[in-house]
One Martini backbone bead per residue (centre of mass of N, CA, C, O) as a GRO file, in nm:
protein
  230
    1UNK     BB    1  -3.987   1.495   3.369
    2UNK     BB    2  -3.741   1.599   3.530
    3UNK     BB    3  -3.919   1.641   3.793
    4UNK     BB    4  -4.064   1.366   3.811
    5UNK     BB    5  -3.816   1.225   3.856
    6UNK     BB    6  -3.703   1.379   4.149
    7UNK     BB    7  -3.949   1.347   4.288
    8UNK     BB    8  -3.912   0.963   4.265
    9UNK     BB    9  -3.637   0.950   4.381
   10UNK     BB   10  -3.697   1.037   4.617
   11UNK     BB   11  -3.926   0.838   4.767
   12UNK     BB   12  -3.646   0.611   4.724
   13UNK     BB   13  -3.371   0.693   4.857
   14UNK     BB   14  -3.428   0.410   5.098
   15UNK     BB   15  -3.418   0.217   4.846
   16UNK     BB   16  -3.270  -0.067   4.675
   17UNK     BB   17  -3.473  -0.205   4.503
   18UNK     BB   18  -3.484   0.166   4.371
   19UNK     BB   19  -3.404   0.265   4.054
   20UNK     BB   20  -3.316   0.641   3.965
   21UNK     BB   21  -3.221   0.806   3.734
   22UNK     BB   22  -3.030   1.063   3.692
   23UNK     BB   23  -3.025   1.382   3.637
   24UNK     BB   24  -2.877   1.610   3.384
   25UNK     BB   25  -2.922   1.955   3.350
   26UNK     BB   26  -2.639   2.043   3.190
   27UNK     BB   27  -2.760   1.824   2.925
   28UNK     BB   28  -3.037   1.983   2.955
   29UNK     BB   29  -3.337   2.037   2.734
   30UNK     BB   30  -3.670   2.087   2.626
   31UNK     BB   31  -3.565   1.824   2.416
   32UNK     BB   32  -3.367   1.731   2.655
   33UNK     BB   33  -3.280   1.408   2.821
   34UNK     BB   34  -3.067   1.363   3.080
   35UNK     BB   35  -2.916   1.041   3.192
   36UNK     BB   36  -2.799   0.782   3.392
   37UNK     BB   37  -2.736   0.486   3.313
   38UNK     BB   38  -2.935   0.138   3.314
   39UNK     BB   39  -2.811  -0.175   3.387
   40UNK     BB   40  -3.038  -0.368   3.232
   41UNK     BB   41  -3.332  -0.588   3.204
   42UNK     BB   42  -3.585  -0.680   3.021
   43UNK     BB   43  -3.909  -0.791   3.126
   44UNK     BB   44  -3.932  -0.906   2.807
   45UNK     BB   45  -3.697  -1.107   2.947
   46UNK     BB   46  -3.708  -1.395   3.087
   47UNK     BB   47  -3.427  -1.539   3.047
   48UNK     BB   48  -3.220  -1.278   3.080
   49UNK     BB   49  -3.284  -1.303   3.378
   50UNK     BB   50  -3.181  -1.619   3.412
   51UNK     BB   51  -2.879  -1.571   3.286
   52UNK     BB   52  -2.831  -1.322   3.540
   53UNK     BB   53  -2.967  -1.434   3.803
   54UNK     BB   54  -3.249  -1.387   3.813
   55UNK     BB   55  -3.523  -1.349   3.991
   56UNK     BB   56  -3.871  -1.301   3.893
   57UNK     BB   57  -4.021  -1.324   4.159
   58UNK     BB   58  -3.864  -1.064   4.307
   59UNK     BB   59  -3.951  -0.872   4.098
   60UNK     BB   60  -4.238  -0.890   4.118
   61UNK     BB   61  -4.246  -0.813   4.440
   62UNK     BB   62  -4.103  -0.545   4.392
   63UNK     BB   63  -4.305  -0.423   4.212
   64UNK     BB   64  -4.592  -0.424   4.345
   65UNK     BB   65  -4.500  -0.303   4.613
   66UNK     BB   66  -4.410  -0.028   4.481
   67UNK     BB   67  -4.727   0.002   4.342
   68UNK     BB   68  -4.864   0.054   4.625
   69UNK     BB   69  -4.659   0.266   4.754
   70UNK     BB   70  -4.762   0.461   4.508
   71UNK     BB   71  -5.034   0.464   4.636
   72UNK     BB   72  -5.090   0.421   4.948
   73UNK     BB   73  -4.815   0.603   5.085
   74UNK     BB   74  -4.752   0.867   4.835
   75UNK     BB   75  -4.937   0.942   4.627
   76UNK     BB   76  -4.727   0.878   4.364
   77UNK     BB   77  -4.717   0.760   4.030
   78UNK     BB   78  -4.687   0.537   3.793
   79UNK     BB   79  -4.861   0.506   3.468
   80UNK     BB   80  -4.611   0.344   3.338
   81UNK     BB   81  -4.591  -0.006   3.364
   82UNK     BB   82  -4.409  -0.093   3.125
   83UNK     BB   83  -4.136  -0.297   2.971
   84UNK     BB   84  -4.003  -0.050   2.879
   85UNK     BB   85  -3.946   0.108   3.208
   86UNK     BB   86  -3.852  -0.183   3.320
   87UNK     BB   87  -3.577  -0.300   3.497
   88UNK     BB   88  -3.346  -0.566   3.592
   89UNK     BB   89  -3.139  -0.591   3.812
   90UNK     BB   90  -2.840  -0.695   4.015
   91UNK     BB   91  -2.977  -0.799   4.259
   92UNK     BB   92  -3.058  -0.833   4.615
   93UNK     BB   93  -3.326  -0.778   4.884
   94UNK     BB   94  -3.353  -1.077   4.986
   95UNK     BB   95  -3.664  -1.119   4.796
   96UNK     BB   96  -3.579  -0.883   4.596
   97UNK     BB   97  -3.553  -0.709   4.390
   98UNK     BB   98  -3.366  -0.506   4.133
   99UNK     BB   99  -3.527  -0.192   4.002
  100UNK     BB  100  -3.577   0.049   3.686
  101UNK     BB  101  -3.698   0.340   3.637
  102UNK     BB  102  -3.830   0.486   3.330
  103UNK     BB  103  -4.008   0.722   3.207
  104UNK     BB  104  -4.160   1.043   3.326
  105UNK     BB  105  -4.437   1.150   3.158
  106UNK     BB  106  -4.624   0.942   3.330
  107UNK     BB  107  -4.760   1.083   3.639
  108UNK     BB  108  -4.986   1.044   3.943
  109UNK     BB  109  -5.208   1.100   4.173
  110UNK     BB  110  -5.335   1.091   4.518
  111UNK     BB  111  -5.556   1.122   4.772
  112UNK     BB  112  -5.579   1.062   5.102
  113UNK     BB  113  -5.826   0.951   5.072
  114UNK     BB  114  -5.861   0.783   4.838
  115UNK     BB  115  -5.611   0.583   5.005
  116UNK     BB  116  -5.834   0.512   5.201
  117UNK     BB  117  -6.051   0.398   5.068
  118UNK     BB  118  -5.948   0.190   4.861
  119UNK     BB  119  -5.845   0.028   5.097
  120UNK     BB  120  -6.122  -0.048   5.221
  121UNK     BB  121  -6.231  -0.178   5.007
  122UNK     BB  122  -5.998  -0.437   4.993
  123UNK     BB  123  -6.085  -0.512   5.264
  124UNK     BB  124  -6.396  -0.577   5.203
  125UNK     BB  125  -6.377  -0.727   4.944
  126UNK     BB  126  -6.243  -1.013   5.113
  127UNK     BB  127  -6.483  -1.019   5.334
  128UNK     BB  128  -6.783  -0.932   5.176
  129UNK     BB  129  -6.876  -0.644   5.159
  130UNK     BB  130  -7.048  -0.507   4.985
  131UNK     BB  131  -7.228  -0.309   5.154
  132UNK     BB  132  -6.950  -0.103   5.124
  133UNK     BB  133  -6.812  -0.125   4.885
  134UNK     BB  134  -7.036   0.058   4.779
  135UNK     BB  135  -6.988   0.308   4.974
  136UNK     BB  136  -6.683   0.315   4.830
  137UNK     BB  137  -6.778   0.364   4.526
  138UNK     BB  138  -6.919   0.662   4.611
  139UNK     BB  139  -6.673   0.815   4.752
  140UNK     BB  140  -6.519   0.801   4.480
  141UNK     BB  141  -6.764   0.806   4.209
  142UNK     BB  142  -6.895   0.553   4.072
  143UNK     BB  143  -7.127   0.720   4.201
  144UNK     BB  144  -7.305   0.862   4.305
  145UNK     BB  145  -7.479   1.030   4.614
  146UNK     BB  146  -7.793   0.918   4.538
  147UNK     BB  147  -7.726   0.614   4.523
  148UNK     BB  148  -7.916   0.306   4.529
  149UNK     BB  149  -7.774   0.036   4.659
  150UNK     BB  150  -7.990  -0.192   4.654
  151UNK     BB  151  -7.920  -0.257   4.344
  152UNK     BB  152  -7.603  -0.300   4.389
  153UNK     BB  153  -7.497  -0.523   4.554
  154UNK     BB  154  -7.571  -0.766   4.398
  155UNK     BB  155  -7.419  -0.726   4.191
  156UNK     BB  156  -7.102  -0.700   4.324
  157UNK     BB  157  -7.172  -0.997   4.427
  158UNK     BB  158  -7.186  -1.104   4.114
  159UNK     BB  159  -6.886  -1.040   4.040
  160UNK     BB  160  -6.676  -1.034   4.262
  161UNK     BB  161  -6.788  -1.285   4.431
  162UNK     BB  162  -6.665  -1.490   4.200
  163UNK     BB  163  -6.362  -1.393   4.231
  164UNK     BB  164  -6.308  -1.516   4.563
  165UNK     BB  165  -6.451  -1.732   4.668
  166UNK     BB  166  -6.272  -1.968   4.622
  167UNK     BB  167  -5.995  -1.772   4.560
  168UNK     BB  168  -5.834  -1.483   4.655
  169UNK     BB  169  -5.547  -1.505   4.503
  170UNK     BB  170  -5.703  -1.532   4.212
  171UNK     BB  171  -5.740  -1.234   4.150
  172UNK     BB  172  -5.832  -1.048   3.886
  173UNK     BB  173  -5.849  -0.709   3.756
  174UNK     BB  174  -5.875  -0.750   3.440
  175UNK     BB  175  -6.150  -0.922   3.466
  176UNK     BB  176  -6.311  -0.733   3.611
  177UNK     BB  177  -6.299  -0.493   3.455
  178UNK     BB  178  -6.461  -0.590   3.221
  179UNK     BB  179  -6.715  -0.638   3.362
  180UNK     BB  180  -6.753  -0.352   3.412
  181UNK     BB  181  -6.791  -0.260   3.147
  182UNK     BB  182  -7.052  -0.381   3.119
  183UNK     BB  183  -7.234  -0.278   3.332
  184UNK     BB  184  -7.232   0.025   3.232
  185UNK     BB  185  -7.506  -0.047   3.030
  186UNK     BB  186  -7.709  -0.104   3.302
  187UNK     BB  187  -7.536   0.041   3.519
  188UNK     BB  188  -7.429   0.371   3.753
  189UNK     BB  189  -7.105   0.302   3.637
  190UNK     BB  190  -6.831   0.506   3.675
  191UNK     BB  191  -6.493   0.660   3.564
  192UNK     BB  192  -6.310   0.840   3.711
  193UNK     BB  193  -6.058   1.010   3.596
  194UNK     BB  194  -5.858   0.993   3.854
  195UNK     BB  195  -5.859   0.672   3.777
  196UNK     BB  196  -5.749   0.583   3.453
  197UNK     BB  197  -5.428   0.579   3.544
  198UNK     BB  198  -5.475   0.361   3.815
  199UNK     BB  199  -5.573   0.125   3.642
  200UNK     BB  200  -5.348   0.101   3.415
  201UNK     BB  201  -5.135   0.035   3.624
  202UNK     BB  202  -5.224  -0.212   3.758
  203UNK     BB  203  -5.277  -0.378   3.484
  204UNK     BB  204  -4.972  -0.369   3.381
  205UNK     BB  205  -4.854  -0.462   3.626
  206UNK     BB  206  -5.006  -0.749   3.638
  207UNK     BB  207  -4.953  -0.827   3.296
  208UNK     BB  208  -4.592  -0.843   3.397
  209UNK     BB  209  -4.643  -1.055   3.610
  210UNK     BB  210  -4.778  -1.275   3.474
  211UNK     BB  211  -4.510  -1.281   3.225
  212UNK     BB  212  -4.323  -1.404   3.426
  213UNK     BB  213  -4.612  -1.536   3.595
  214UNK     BB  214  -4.878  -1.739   3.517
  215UNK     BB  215  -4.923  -1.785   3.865
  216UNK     BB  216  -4.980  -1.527   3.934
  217UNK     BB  217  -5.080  -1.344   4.259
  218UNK     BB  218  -5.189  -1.024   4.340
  219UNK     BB  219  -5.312  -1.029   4.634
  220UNK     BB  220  -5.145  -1.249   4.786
  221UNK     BB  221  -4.926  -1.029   4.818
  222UNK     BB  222  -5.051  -0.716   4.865
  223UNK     BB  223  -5.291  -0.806   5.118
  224UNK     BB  224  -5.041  -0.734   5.394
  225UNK     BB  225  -4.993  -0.452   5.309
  226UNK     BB  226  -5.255  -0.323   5.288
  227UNK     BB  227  -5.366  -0.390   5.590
  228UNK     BB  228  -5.111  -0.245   5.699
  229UNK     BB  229  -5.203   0.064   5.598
  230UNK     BB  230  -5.483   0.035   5.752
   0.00000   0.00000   0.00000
């Protein structure tokens, strides 16, 4: 865990608006862990943020942008960005606010290839390709490569595209993630292992974000980092 504090803390190194305690290896031994004092505000305490003129909308988007950051950038990822794991320090920089992570006992990576077909997805996906989708689901694993996509667009394209048709940045992770739990008992779609922490992972960003504004739209937020990293 002291290994993976040091690392993330090396990636955000030239970040302010992302604070990771010191590891002090001199106070630390195989059962016990000393960091430096995260003096900061619980994000399950949106009032506590309001009353120390934290703006949660600022929080929100510096969660979310530094959580694709971690996905598609960096490669090395928090997997466990629930409420307790993340502080909102005061102070912004621009429109982002400032975040605190501890806890860095669950992190997990992500390959080259896997961050960019994924990246390729998600901008298929906004698209409406779905054969591409489709593609791009065999690609990462979530199908054979054996697989006949021919009866799988359809599917894809009436799961995915009623959530998109009406209103791109209302697309909701948590509420797709249910719908394909149900395909999987129909339909030959499967989630690889690498993927079960960075889907867990999306899914506590998105409702700690929906959880401080429950108007928030995170492809709206997160759709034009995506594109530029594509």
């Amino acid at each position: 865990e002291a290994d993976n504090a040091k690392k993330f803390s090396k990636l955000f190194s030239n970040d302010p608006t992302i604070t990771i305690p010191t590891v002090f290896n001199q106070f630390s031994t195989h059962k016990v862990l000393t960091t430096s004092w995260v003096d900061g505000i619980k994000l399950s305490n949106p009032d506590g943020l309001i009353e120390n003129k934290i703006n949660p909308s600022y929080i929100i988007k510096t969660g979310v942008i530094n959580g694709i950051k971690q996905l598609l950038e960096f490669g090395y990822f928090h997997a466990d960005p629930h409420p307790g794991n993340m502080f909102a320090l005061k102070g912004k920089t621009g429109e982002m606010g400032h975040l605190a992570y501890v806890d860095f006992g669950m992190m997990d990576s992500i390959s080259n290839n896997d961050r960019l077909i994924l990246t390729k997805a998600i901008v298929n996906l906004i698209n409406e390709d779905f054969h591409a989708v489709a593609v791009n689901f065999r690609e990462l694993g979530f199908l054979k490569q054996s697989q006949n996509l021919e009866p799988i667009v359809p599917v894809l394209q009436e799961v995915l595209g009623s959530a998109i048709n009406e209103n791109v940045a209302s697309f909701n992770f948590k509420e797709i993630t249910n719908k394909f739990s149900q395909l999987m008992f129909d339909y030959p779609f499967r989630v690889p292992a690498r993927f079960a922490l960075i889907i867990r992972a999306v899914i506590s960003q998105e409702g700690l974000a929906i959880k401080l504004d429950p108007d928030f739209q995170i492809v709206s937020l997160a759709y034009p980092y995506i594109a530029k990293r594509l």
